[in-house]
Short mmCIF file of C-alpha atoms in Angstrom, two decimals:
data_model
loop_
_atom_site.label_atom_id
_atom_site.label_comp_id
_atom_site.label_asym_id
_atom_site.label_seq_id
_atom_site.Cartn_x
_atom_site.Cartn_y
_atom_site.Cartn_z
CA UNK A 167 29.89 -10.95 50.75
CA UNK A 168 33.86 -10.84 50.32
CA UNK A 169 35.93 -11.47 47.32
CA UNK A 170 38.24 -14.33 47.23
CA UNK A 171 41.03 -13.88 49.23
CA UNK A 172 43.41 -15.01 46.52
CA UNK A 173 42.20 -12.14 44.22
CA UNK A 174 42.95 -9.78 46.88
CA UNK A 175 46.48 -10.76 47.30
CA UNK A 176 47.29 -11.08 43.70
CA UNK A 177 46.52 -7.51 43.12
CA UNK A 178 47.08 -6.19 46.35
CA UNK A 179 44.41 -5.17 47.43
CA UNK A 180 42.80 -4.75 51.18
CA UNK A 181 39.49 -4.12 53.56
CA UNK A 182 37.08 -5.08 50.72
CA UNK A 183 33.04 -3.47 51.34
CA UNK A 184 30.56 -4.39 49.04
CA UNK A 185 29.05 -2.02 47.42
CA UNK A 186 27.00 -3.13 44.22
CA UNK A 187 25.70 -6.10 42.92
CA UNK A 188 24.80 -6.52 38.90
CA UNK A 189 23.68 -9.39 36.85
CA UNK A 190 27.05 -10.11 35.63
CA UNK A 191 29.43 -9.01 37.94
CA UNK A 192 29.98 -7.72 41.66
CA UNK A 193 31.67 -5.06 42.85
CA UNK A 194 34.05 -3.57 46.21
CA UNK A 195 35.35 -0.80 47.43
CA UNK A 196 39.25 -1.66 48.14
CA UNK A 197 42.45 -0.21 49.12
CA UNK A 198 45.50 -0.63 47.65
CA UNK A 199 49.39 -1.00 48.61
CA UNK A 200 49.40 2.68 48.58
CA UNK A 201 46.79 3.28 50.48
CA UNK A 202 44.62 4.94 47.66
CA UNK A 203 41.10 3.09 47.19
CA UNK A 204 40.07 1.37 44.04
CA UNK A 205 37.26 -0.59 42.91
CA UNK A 206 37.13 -4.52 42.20
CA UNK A 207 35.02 -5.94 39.96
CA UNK A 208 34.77 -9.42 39.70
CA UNK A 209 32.43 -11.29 37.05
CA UNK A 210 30.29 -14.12 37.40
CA UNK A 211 31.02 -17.43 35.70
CA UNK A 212 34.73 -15.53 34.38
CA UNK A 213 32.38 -13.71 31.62
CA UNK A 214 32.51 -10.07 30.95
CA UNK A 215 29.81 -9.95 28.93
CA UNK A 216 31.04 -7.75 26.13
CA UNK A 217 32.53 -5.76 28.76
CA UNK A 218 35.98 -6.38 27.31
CA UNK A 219 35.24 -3.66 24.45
CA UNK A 220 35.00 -0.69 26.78
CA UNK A 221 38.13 -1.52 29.32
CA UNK A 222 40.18 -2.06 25.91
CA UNK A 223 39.26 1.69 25.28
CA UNK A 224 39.50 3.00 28.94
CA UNK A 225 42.67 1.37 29.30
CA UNK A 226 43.81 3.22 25.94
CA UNK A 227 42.64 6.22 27.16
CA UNK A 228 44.98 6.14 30.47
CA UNK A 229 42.75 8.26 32.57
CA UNK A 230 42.06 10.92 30.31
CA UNK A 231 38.53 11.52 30.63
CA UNK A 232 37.96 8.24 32.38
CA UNK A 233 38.87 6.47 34.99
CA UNK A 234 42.35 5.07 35.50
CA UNK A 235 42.06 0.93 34.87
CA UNK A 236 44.77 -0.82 37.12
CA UNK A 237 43.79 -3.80 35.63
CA UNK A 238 41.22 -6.23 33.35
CA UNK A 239 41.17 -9.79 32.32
CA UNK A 240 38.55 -11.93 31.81
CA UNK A 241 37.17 -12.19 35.06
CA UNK A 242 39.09 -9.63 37.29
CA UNK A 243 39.16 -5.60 36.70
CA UNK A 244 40.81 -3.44 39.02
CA UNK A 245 40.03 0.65 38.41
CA UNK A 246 40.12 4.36 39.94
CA UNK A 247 37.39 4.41 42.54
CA UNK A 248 34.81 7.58 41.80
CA UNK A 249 33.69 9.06 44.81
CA UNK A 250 30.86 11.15 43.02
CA UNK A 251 28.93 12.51 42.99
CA UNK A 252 26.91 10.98 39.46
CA UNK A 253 26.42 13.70 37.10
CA UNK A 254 22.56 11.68 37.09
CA UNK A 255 22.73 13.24 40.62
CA UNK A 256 23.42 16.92 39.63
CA UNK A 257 20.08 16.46 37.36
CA UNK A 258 17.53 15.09 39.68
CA UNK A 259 18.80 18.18 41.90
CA UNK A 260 17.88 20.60 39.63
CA UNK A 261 21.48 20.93 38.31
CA UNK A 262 20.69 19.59 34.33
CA UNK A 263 22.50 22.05 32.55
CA UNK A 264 25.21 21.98 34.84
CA UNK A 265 25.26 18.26 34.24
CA UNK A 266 24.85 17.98 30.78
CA UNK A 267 27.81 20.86 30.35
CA UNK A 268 30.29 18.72 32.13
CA UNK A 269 29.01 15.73 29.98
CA UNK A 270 30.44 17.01 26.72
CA UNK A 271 33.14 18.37 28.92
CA UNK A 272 34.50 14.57 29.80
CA UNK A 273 33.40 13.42 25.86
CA UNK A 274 35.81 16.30 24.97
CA UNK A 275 38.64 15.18 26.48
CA UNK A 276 38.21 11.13 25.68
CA UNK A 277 38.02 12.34 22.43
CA UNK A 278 40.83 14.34 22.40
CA UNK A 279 42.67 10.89 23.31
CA UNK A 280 42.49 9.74 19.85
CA UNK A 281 43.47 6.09 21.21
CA UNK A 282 44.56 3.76 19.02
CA UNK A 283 42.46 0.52 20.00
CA UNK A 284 40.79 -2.04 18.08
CA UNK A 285 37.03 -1.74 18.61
CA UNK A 286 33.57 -3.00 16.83
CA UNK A 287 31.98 -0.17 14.68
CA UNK A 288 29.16 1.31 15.58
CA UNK A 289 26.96 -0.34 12.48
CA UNK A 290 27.72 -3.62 14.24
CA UNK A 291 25.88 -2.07 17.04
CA UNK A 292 22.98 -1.55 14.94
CA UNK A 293 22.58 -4.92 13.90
CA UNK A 294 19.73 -5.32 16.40
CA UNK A 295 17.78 -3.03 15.13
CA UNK A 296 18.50 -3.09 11.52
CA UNK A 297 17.95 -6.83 11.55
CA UNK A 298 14.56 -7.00 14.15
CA UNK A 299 11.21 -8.43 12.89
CA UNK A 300 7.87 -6.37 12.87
CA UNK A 301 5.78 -8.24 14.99
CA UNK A 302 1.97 -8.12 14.19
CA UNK A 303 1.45 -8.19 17.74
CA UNK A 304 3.41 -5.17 18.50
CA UNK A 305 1.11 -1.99 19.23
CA UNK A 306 0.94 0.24 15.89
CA UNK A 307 2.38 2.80 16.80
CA UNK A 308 4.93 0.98 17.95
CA UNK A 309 5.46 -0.75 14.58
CA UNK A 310 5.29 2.61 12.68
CA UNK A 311 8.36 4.28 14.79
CA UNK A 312 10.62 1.34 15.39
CA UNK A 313 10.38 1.21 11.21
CA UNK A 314 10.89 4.96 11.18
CA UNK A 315 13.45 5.11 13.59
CA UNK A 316 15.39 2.30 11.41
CA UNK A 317 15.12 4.26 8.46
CA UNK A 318 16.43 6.61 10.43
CA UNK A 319 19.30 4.42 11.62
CA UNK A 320 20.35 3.48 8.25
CA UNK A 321 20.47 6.88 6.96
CA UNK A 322 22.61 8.21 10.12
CA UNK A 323 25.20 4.80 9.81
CA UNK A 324 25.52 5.25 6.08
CA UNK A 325 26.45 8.88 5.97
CA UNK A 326 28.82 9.24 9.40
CA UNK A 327 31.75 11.80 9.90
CA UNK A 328 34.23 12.28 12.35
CA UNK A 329 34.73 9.04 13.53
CA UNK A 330 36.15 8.50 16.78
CA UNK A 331 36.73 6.12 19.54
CA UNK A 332 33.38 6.44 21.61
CA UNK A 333 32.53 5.75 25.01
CA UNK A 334 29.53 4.37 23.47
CA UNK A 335 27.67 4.18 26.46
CA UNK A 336 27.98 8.01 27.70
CA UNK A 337 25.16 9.54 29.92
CA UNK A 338 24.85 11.30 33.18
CA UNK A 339 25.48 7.74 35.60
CA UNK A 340 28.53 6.72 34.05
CA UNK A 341 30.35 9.88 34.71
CA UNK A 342 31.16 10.48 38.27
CA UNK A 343 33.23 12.63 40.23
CA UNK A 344 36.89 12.52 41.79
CA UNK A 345 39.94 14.29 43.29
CA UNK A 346 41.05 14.55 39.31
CA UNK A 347 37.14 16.21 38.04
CA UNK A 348 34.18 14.31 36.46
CA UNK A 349 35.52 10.80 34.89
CA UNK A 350 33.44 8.67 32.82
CA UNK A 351 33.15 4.49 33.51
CA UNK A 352 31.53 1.62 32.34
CA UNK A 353 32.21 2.34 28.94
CA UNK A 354 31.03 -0.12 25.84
CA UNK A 355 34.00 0.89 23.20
CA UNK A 356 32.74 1.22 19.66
CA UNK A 357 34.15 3.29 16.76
CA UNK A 358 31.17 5.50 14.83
CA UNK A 359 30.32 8.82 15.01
CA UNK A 360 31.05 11.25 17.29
CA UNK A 361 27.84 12.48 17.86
CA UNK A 362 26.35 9.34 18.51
CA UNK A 363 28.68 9.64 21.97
CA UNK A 364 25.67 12.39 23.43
CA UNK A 365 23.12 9.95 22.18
CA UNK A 366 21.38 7.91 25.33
CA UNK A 367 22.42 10.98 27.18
CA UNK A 368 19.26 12.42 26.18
CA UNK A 369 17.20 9.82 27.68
CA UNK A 370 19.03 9.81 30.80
CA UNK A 371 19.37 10.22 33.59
CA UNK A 372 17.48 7.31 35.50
CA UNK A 373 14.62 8.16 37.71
CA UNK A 374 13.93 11.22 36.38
CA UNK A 375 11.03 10.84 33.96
CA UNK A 376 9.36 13.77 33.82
CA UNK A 377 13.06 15.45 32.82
CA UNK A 378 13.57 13.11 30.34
CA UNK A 379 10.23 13.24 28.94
CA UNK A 380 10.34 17.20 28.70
CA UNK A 381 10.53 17.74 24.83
CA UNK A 382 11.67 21.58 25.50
CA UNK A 383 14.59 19.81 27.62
CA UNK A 384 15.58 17.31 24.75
CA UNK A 385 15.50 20.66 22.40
CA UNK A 386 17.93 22.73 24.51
CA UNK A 387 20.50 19.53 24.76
CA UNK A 388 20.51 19.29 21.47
CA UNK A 389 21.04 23.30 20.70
CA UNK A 390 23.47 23.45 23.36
CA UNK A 391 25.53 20.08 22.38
CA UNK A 392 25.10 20.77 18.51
CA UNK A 393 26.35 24.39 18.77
CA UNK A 394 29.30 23.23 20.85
CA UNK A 395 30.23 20.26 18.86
CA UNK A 396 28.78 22.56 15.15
CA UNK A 397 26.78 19.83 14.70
CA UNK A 398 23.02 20.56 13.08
CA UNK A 399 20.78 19.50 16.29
CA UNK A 400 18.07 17.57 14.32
CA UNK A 401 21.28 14.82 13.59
CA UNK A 402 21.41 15.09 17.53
CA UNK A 403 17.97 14.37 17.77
CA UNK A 404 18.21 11.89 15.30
CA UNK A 405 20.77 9.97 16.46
CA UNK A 406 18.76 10.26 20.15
CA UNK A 407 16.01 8.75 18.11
CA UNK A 408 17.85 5.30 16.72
CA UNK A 409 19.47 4.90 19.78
CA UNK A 410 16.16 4.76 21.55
CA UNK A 411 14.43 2.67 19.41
CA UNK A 412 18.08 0.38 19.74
CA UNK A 413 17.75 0.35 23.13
CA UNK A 414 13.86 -0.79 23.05
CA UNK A 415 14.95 -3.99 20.82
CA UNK A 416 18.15 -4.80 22.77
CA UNK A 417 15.55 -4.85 25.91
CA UNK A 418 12.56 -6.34 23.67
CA UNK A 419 10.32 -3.79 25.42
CA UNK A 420 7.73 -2.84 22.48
CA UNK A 421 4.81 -2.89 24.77
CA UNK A 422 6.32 -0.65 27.40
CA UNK A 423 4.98 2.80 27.06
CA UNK A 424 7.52 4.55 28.95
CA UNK A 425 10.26 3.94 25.74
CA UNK A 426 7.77 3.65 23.22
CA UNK A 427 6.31 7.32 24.09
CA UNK A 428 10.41 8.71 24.59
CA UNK A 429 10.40 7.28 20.88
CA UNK A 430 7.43 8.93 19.59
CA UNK A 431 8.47 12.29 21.16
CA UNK A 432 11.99 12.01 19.42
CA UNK A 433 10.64 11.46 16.11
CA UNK A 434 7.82 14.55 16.41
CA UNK A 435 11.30 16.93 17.32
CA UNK A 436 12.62 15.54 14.32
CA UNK A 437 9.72 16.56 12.22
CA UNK A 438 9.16 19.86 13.25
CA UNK A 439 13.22 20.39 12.54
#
């Protein structure tokens, strides 16, 4: 599979390889004029999906913390190619606290951007959640933790601080390494809370269940993020909470026991805080 040939010459680029395909968009390996690689992504049917959000804020942050974006429109982007290693990589090889210390490392420094850039807020993001019906048919536990996580939501969106510009989509595979450190990608771009940022971090990364799962693990990211950030942990944990139970109505997965059960241990780490 190539990209159009009139992409490449409009941006300059050369000797495409394919090396991902997603349900929106595909993605090369290129090189540019000055010889330095890049990636090109190129979306299907010219629709980014919402995608638009997070290159506004990556391009506002100019590479700091991120990587670089050469360029975005509607249907092309052009960006900093990552070499990696993931960060989701260091974890599943025994390296999580390595990992999830460089994490807050590259939130640090986005944040210390302070970009000016027009994004949607974070209760907007909500809106999913905060607005889903309780279905009879859903399992009961189920429909006792998606309500308490939404409590839980609307208690977290109505009393934030420190807003920033967030990544909004921050955890351990969208933060990959390069010639310049760790740089995050694929960001969403929403303005809320900062410590919603370290909030699907904690069930991340992929493939590594019984990590993720670990409730002692969960306990020490949010004792060692919530110290550095002076943040209480049990608002890390909460916000870990409504983001999972976000993420399990955005996918419509209430039967699935593999979310369901990350939900349910959230909540019990809340209660015992």
């Amino acid at each position: 599979m190539k990209p159009p040939a009139t992409v490449l010459r409009r941006y300059g680029l050369s000797s495409p390889a394919h090396v991902a395909e997603t349900a929106i968009a595909n993605v090369w390996k290129v090189i540019r004029k000055d010889s330095t690689p890049a990636a090109l992504k190129i979306y299907k049917n010219n629709d980014p999906m919402g995608e638009e959000t997070g290159f506004a804020l990556m391009q506002a942050l100019n590479g700091q913390g991120g990587a670089t974006i050469y360029h975005f429109d509607q249907s092309v982007a052009v960006m900093e190619w990552l070499d990696g290693p993931s960060l989701g990589a260091l974890s599943r090889n025994g390296k999580d606290d390595l990992a999830s210390a460089e994490l807050i490392r590259v939130a640090d420094q986005m944040h210390a951007a302070q970009p000016v850039v027009t994004l949607p807020t974070l209760r907007a993001n909500f809106d999913a959640l905060m607005t889903v019906k309780i279905e009879v048919t859903w399992p009961a536990g189920t429909k006792r933790d998606i309500i308490m996580a939404r409590q839980i939501a609307g208690q977290l969106l109505n009393s934030q601080t420190d807003l920033y510009a967030l990544h909004g989509d921050l955890h351990h595979d969208n933060i990959k390494g390069s010639p310049r450190g760790y740089l995050a990608f694929d960001a969403k771009g929403v303005i809320g809370e900062r410590a919603y940022e370290l909030a699907n971090a904690f069930q991340n990364p992929v493939d590594a269940t019984d990590l993720v799962t670990d409730p002692t693990r969960a306990l020490r990211l949010a004792d060692m993020w919530g110290q550095h950030w002076q943040i209480p942990p049990k608002r890390l944990l909460s916000w870990a909470a409504a983001h999972c139970a976000l993420s399990i109505t955005w996918a419509g997965n209430f039967g699935q026991r593999a979310r369901t059960d990350l939900l349910t241990m959230f909540l019990g780490l809340i209660a015992e805080r």
